[in-house]
Tab-separated table of C-alpha atoms and ligand atoms in Angstrom:
chain	number	residue	atom	x	y	z
A	46	MET	CA	-52.879	-5.731	186.784
A	47	ASP	CA	-50.856	-5.323	189.994
A	48	VAL	CA	-49.360	-2.171	191.485
A	49	ARG	CA	-46.070	-2.647	189.618
A	50	GLY	CA	-47.923	-2.930	186.277
A	51	LEU	CA	-49.851	0.236	187.075
A	52	ARG	CA	-46.648	2.119	187.812
A	53	GLU	CA	-45.212	1.134	184.426
A	54	GLU	CA	-48.373	2.169	182.618
A	55	TYR	CA	-48.606	5.544	184.371
A	56	ARG	CA	-44.918	6.313	183.993
A	57	TRP	CA	-45.544	6.420	180.260
A	58	ILE	CA	-48.943	8.100	180.204
A	59	ILE	CA	-48.105	10.873	182.626
A	60	SER	CA	-44.722	11.772	181.249
A	61	ALA	CA	-46.247	11.982	177.779
A	62	ARG	CA	-49.307	14.021	178.668
A	63	CYS	CA	-49.140	15.822	181.978
A	64	ASP	CA	-48.167	19.223	180.659
A	65	GLN	CA	-50.678	19.327	177.858
A	66	ARG	CA	-53.832	21.309	178.357
A	67	CYS	CA	-57.226	20.165	177.198
A	68	THR	CA	-58.827	22.224	174.491
A	69	LYS	CA	-62.255	23.699	175.067
A	70	ASN	CA	-63.878	20.935	173.018
A	71	GLN	CA	-62.353	18.205	175.111
A	72	TYR	CA	-64.094	19.629	178.139
A	73	SER	CA	-67.573	19.130	176.751
A	74	HIS	CA	-68.112	15.738	178.320
A	75	PHE	CA	-67.301	17.113	181.764
A	76	MET	CA	-70.287	19.450	181.643
A	77	THR	CA	-73.523	18.868	183.500
A	78	ASP	CA	-76.681	18.337	181.459
A	79	ALA	CA	-77.834	21.860	182.309
A	80	ALA	CA	-74.526	23.350	181.201
A	81	ARG	CA	-74.560	21.315	178.003
A	82	GLN	CA	-78.109	22.442	177.158
A	83	LYS	CA	-77.128	26.030	177.768
A	84	ALA	CA	-74.102	25.597	175.509
A	85	GLN	CA	-76.265	24.164	172.729
A	86	MET	CA	-78.684	27.072	172.924
A	87	ASP	CA	-75.891	29.582	172.916
A	88	PRO	CA	-72.513	28.014	172.152
A	89	GLY	CA	-70.708	31.154	173.286
A	90	SER	CA	-72.379	31.190	176.694
A	91	VAL	CA	-70.570	28.396	178.493
A	92	VAL	CA	-66.868	28.598	178.828
A	93	ALA	CA	-65.329	25.373	179.981
A	94	PRO	CA	-63.503	25.889	183.238
A	95	ASP	CA	-59.908	26.882	182.810
A	96	LEU	CA	-58.158	24.949	185.534
A	97	GLN	CA	-54.639	25.942	184.558
A	98	GLY	CA	-52.838	26.969	187.730
A	99	ALA	CA	-55.644	25.820	190.018
A	100	ILE	CA	-55.137	23.728	193.142
A	101	GLY	CA	-56.412	20.160	192.705
A	102	VAL	CA	-57.963	18.489	195.734
A	103	PHE	CA	-59.277	14.977	195.689
A	104	ASP	CA	-60.811	12.270	197.795
A	105	SER	CA	-62.546	8.963	197.275
A	106	GLY	CA	-65.778	10.898	197.752
A	107	VAL	CA	-67.258	13.935	199.420
A	108	GLY	CA	-65.251	13.709	202.668
A	109	GLY	CA	-62.348	15.750	201.307
A	110	LEU	CA	-64.651	18.783	201.394
A	111	SER	CA	-63.622	19.003	205.066
A	112	VAL	CA	-60.072	19.630	203.796
A	113	LEU	CA	-61.231	21.909	200.968
A	114	ARG	CA	-62.961	24.045	203.628
A	115	ALA	CA	-59.652	24.532	205.459
A	116	ILE	CA	-57.824	25.246	202.182
A	117	ARG	CA	-60.394	27.845	201.203
A	118	GLN	CA	-59.906	29.609	204.547
A	119	ALA	CA	-56.125	29.572	204.180
A	120	LEU	CA	-56.085	30.538	200.484
A	121	PRO	CA	-59.089	32.775	199.771
A	122	HIS	CA	-58.072	33.780	196.236
A	123	GLU	CA	-56.971	30.515	194.657
A	124	THR	CA	-59.023	28.595	192.110
A	125	LEU	CA	-59.769	25.202	193.646
A	126	VAL	CA	-60.864	22.111	191.758
A	127	TYR	CA	-62.319	19.310	193.828
A	128	VAL	CA	-62.727	15.757	192.542
A	129	ALA	CA	-64.927	13.302	194.428
A	130	ASP	CA	-64.240	9.793	193.162
A	131	SER	CA	-67.637	8.714	194.483
A	132	GLY	CA	-68.194	6.394	191.533
A	133	HIS	CA	-65.419	4.221	192.997
A	134	ALA	CA	-65.909	4.863	196.734
A	135	PRO	CA	-65.463	3.709	199.370
A	136	TYR	CA	-61.753	3.034	199.007
A	137	GLY	CA	-61.475	1.701	202.564
A	138	ASP	CA	-62.518	-1.860	201.805
A	139	LYS	CA	-60.884	-2.093	198.350
A	140	SER	CA	-57.576	-3.621	197.302
A	141	SER	CA	-54.350	-1.612	197.191
A	142	THR	CA	-54.292	-2.033	193.418
A	143	HIS	CA	-57.724	-0.421	193.120
A	144	ILE	CA	-56.681	2.509	195.317
A	145	VAL	CA	-53.363	3.092	193.514
A	146	SER	CA	-55.104	2.863	190.157
A	147	ARG	CA	-57.807	5.383	191.091
A	148	THR	CA	-55.325	7.760	192.742
A	149	LEU	CA	-53.128	7.790	189.630
A	150	GLU	CA	-56.108	8.141	187.336
A	151	VAL	CA	-57.571	11.147	189.154
A	152	GLY	CA	-54.059	12.564	189.612
A	153	ARG	CA	-53.471	12.266	185.879
A	154	TRP	CA	-56.751	14.044	185.107
A	155	LEU	CA	-55.749	16.924	187.363
A	156	MET	CA	-52.239	17.136	185.928
A	157	GLU	CA	-53.575	17.200	182.384
A	158	ARG	CA	-55.569	20.261	183.366
A	159	GLY	CA	-52.419	22.020	184.528
A	160	VAL	CA	-52.980	22.251	188.273
A	161	ARG	CA	-50.158	23.856	190.290
A	162	ALA	CA	-50.403	21.457	193.208
A	163	ILE	CA	-52.418	18.460	194.302
A	164	THR	CA	-53.833	17.848	197.748
A	165	LEU	CA	-54.655	14.270	198.516
A	166	ALA	CA	-57.589	14.772	200.871
A	167	CYS	CA	-57.995	11.071	201.584
A	168	ASN	CA	-56.106	9.256	204.352
A	169	THR	CA	-56.694	5.886	202.716
A	170	ALA	CA	-55.223	7.013	199.396
A	171	THR	CA	-52.291	8.624	201.223
A	172	VAL	CA	-51.279	5.544	203.177
A	173	VAL	CA	-51.696	3.261	200.159
A	174	ALA	CA	-50.817	5.347	197.108
A	175	VAL	CA	-49.100	8.679	197.810
A	176	ARG	CA	-45.671	7.277	196.967
A	177	GLU	CA	-46.841	6.330	193.465
A	178	LEU	CA	-48.579	9.670	192.939
A	179	ARG	CA	-45.472	11.614	194.029
A	180	GLU	CA	-43.340	9.528	191.717
A	181	PHE	CA	-45.298	10.745	188.690
A	182	ALA	CA	-46.553	14.193	189.643
A	183	PRO	CA	-44.483	17.105	188.359
A	184	VAL	CA	-46.200	19.358	190.934
A	185	PRO	CA	-46.173	19.331	194.762
A	186	VAL	CA	-48.408	16.698	196.336
A	187	VAL	CA	-49.574	17.514	199.869
A	188	ALA	CA	-51.310	14.595	201.540
A	189	ILE	CA	-53.373	14.134	204.670
A	190	GLU	CA	-52.570	11.300	207.065
A	191	PRO	CA	-53.819	10.305	210.532
A	192	ALA	CA	-52.512	12.870	213.036
A	193	ILE	CA	-50.918	10.422	215.458
A	194	LYS	CA	-47.999	12.646	216.452
A	195	PRO	CA	-50.066	15.615	217.744
A	196	ALA	CA	-52.548	13.217	219.356
A	197	VAL	CA	-49.839	11.565	221.440
A	198	SER	CA	-48.551	14.933	222.687
A	199	LEU	CA	-52.063	16.110	223.517
A	200	SER	CA	-53.153	13.018	225.433
A	201	GLN	CA	-53.108	13.389	229.227
A	202	ARG	CA	-53.706	9.721	229.910
A	203	GLY	CA	-51.649	8.328	227.045
A	204	GLY	CA	-54.721	6.831	225.389
A	205	VAL	CA	-55.226	7.665	221.723
A	206	GLY	CA	-57.993	6.305	219.498
A	207	VAL	CA	-57.615	6.420	215.725
A	208	LEU	CA	-60.902	6.265	213.819
A	209	ALA	CA	-60.269	5.344	210.181
A	210	THR	CA	-61.108	2.997	207.337
A	211	GLN	CA	-60.114	-0.666	207.338
A	212	GLN	CA	-57.403	-0.047	204.723
A	213	THR	CA	-55.935	2.818	206.735
A	214	VAL	CA	-55.773	1.004	210.082
A	215	GLN	CA	-54.084	-2.028	208.558
A	216	SER	CA	-51.647	-0.026	206.415
A	217	GLU	CA	-47.887	0.029	206.738
A	218	GLY	CA	-48.109	3.828	206.676
A	219	VAL	CA	-50.005	3.897	209.974
A	220	ALA	CA	-47.752	1.212	211.495
A	221	HIS	CA	-44.819	3.430	210.605
A	222	LEU	CA	-46.422	6.523	212.176
A	223	ILE	CA	-47.026	4.589	215.401
A	224	GLU	CA	-43.472	3.316	215.424
A	225	ARG	CA	-42.127	6.878	215.031
A	226	PHE	CA	-44.496	8.875	217.215
A	227	GLY	CA	-46.459	6.452	219.367
A	228	GLN	CA	-43.859	5.685	222.022
A	229	GLY	CA	-45.289	5.612	225.514
A	230	ALA	CA	-48.906	5.850	224.358
A	231	GLN	CA	-51.578	3.241	224.054
A	232	ILE	CA	-52.898	3.583	220.512
A	233	LEU	CA	-56.148	1.944	219.611
A	234	LEU	CA	-56.764	1.576	215.866
A	235	GLN	CA	-60.483	1.438	215.205
A	236	PRO	CA	-61.864	0.571	211.762
A	237	CYS	CA	-65.223	2.212	211.119
A	238	PRO	CA	-67.030	0.297	208.356
A	239	GLY	CA	-70.136	2.013	207.041
A	240	TRP	CA	-69.300	5.544	208.195
A	241	VAL	CA	-68.019	6.723	204.797
A	242	GLU	CA	-71.149	5.405	203.082
A	243	GLN	CA	-73.406	7.303	205.525
A	244	VAL	CA	-71.595	10.575	204.860
A	245	GLU	CA	-71.725	9.914	201.099
A	246	LYS	CA	-75.523	9.790	201.489
A	247	GLY	CA	-75.551	12.952	203.591
A	248	GLU	CA	-76.882	10.970	206.558
A	249	LEU	CA	-74.997	12.636	209.383
A	250	GLU	CA	-77.519	12.116	212.177
A	251	THR	CA	-79.928	9.372	211.081
A	252	PRO	CA	-80.684	6.453	213.451
A	253	ARG	CA	-78.564	4.085	211.306
A	254	THR	CA	-75.610	6.492	211.395
A	255	LEU	CA	-75.863	6.960	215.167
A	256	GLU	CA	-76.013	3.191	215.609
A	257	LEU	CA	-72.815	2.734	213.559
A	258	LEU	CA	-71.070	5.526	215.453
A	259	ARG	CA	-72.054	4.012	218.816
A	260	GLU	CA	-70.844	0.565	217.780
A	261	HIS	CA	-67.396	1.667	216.621
A	262	THR	CA	-66.674	4.253	219.302
A	263	GLN	CA	-67.499	1.956	222.235
A	264	PRO	CA	-64.027	0.333	222.230
A	265	LEU	CA	-62.422	3.804	222.550
A	266	ILE	CA	-64.740	4.711	225.410
A	267	ASP	CA	-64.042	1.368	227.145
A	268	ALA	CA	-60.278	1.878	226.771
A	269	GLY	CA	-60.490	5.427	228.173
A	270	ALA	CA	-58.859	7.043	225.127
A	271	ASP	CA	-58.892	10.796	225.781
A	272	VAL	CA	-57.802	11.911	222.286
A	273	TRP	CA	-59.590	10.674	219.186
A	274	VAL	CA	-57.973	11.132	215.788
A	275	LEU	CA	-60.297	11.665	212.841
A	276	GLY	CA	-58.284	9.471	210.481
A	277	CYS	CA	-60.660	9.781	207.542
A	278	THR	CA	-61.704	13.040	205.904
A	279	HIS	CA	-65.364	12.025	205.893
A	280	PHE	CA	-65.442	11.922	209.697
A	281	PRO	CA	-65.270	15.658	210.543
A	282	PHE	CA	-68.820	15.844	209.185
A	283	LEU	CA	-69.844	13.412	211.943
A	284	LEU	CA	-68.177	15.482	214.661
A	285	PRO	CA	-71.310	16.869	216.374
A	286	ALA	CA	-72.644	13.316	216.868
A	287	LEU	CA	-69.192	12.013	217.853
A	288	ARG	CA	-68.758	14.751	220.467
A	289	ARG	CA	-72.053	13.803	222.079
A	290	LEU	CA	-71.002	10.146	222.256
A	291	ALA	CA	-67.496	10.879	223.530
A	292	GLY	CA	-68.434	13.412	226.200
A	293	PRO	CA	-66.571	16.580	227.178
A	294	ALA	CA	-63.342	14.924	228.357
A	295	VAL	CA	-62.385	13.721	224.877
A	296	GLN	CA	-60.443	15.934	222.452
A	297	PHE	CA	-60.622	15.424	218.694
A	298	ILE	CA	-57.891	15.959	216.136
A	299	ASP	CA	-58.614	16.798	212.512
A	300	PRO	CA	-55.425	17.574	210.552
A	301	ALA	CA	-57.217	19.535	207.779
A	302	GLN	CA	-55.840	22.909	208.896
A	303	ALA	CA	-52.307	21.538	209.131
A	304	VAL	CA	-52.674	20.273	205.547
A	305	ALA	CA	-53.859	23.712	204.406
A	306	ARG	CA	-50.846	25.325	206.109
A	307	GLU	CA	-48.448	22.890	204.472
A	308	LEU	CA	-50.070	23.513	201.086
A	309	THR	CA	-49.684	27.273	201.585
A	310	ARG	CA	-46.012	26.773	202.436
A	311	ARG	CA	-45.390	24.579	199.384
A	312	LEU	CA	-47.132	27.072	197.068
A	313	SER	CA	-44.997	29.904	198.416
A	314	LEU	CA	-41.911	28.019	197.228
A	315	LEU	CA	-43.168	27.783	193.629
A	316	GLU	CA	-42.116	30.159	190.907
A	317	THR	CA	-45.524	30.064	189.239
A	318	PRO	CA	-47.546	33.002	190.548
A	319	ALA	CA	-50.726	32.606	192.534
A	320	THR	CA	-53.921	32.668	190.507
A	321	ALA	CA	-55.189	36.240	190.397
A	322	GLY	CA	-58.238	34.778	191.800
A	323	GLN	CA	-61.697	35.405	192.910
A	324	GLY	CA	-61.696	32.271	194.990
A	325	VAL	CA	-63.687	30.096	192.607
A	326	GLU	CA	-64.328	26.412	193.321
A	327	TRP	CA	-65.064	23.778	190.698
A	328	PHE	CA	-66.625	20.514	191.815
A	329	TYR	CA	-66.416	17.240	189.901
A	330	THR	CA	-67.628	13.723	190.598
A	331	THR	CA	-67.133	10.335	189.024
A	332	GLY	CA	-70.446	9.308	190.580
A	333	GLU	CA	-74.015	10.293	189.878
A	334	VAL	CA	-74.196	14.062	189.377
A	335	GLY	CA	-77.643	14.697	190.882
A	336	ALA	CA	-76.842	12.853	194.111
A	337	ALA	CA	-73.404	14.492	194.311
A	338	GLN	CA	-74.893	17.936	193.834
A	339	GLN	CA	-77.280	17.400	196.711
A	340	VAL	CA	-74.797	16.016	199.219
A	341	MET	CA	-71.967	18.371	198.263
A	342	SER	CA	-74.280	21.385	198.622
A	343	GLN	CA	-75.282	20.073	202.048
A	344	LEU	CA	-71.683	19.601	203.224
A	345	TRP	CA	-70.329	22.766	201.585
A	346	GLU	CA	-73.250	24.666	203.136
A	347	ARG	CA	-74.237	26.438	199.950
A	348	PRO	CA	-75.596	25.283	196.600
A	349	VAL	CA	-72.881	24.058	194.271
A	350	GLU	CA	-72.954	22.912	190.682
A	351	VAL	CA	-71.231	19.578	190.204
A	352	LEU	CA	-69.726	18.504	186.899
A	353	SER	CA	-69.320	14.935	185.749
A	354	LEU	CA	-65.838	13.541	185.238
E	617	DGL	N1	-62.120	10.161	202.946
E	617	DGL	C1	-61.420	8.910	202.808
E	617	DGL	C2	-60.300	8.840	203.836
E	617	DGL	O1	-59.878	9.862	204.342
E	617	DGL	C3	-62.385	7.765	202.844
E	617	DGL	C4	-61.849	6.538	202.212
E	617	DGL	C5	-62.909	5.594	201.692
E	617	DGL	O2	-63.505	5.903	200.661
E	617	DGL	O3	-63.124	4.560	202.313
E	617	DGL	O4	-59.786	7.783	204.129
């Protein structure tokens, strides 16, 4: 099926189902094994998460946790639900149809749970699929994209490097950003194959990771780019290693905080009240739960329980 076919299919599915809530029973297959066992021993003990009114945040994998971190700082009381589509990652070397399909599918799942807003914490999904998601979502969609505009104003030498996935660097979305904001600057688009996979494994400083970082940052160093844009939400987790490679003269831009500010602004315009919250986060993955639990706990810097989606 192509992108047009997907749009037709989702137009129907989402309009028919987005404002329905799942019943408690429907949640059972989203539980971890431990949670399910607990529920069997004492059926009253596990209450399926009520995500009505929560903020949905999703990425192709675990990278969007760098955005979730900024959202949590900006909105300490909201209930946040994070979906890592790790079972279908990386997006960066997949077709547009795959990315649109996955973005709509995860978006639909979040909408069926009654989220108040969705944050697309994936540059690749934004540049390929945000238009389709916005077309169907009855809630605000705030999306991250490579921060080319602030990078151009920050650069002293007019040299900006954009580190991103293959799909992002070749996208029309990025071409459009350069056309609008890149005047007068030399913008080097650098695809970084393999980086997402290393972060998905939690390998932030292993020899293989450092080798990949060295290989793909050398062109930016050779070109003398003095501002490097982190154009993929996985890459902030590689920042300590990247800073060492780049040296002190290079400045990095991660738009996560700007996304959190925009989300806060969009929520303030809604009539639906903020969740009277205790700042709970729910973590889901479409990948393998055990592996996700380990790497997400590492990146979130405290143990988290991950549910299967
Ligand atoms: N975190 C995603 C991004 O910002 C990675 C995409 C991928 O899975 O390749 O682009």
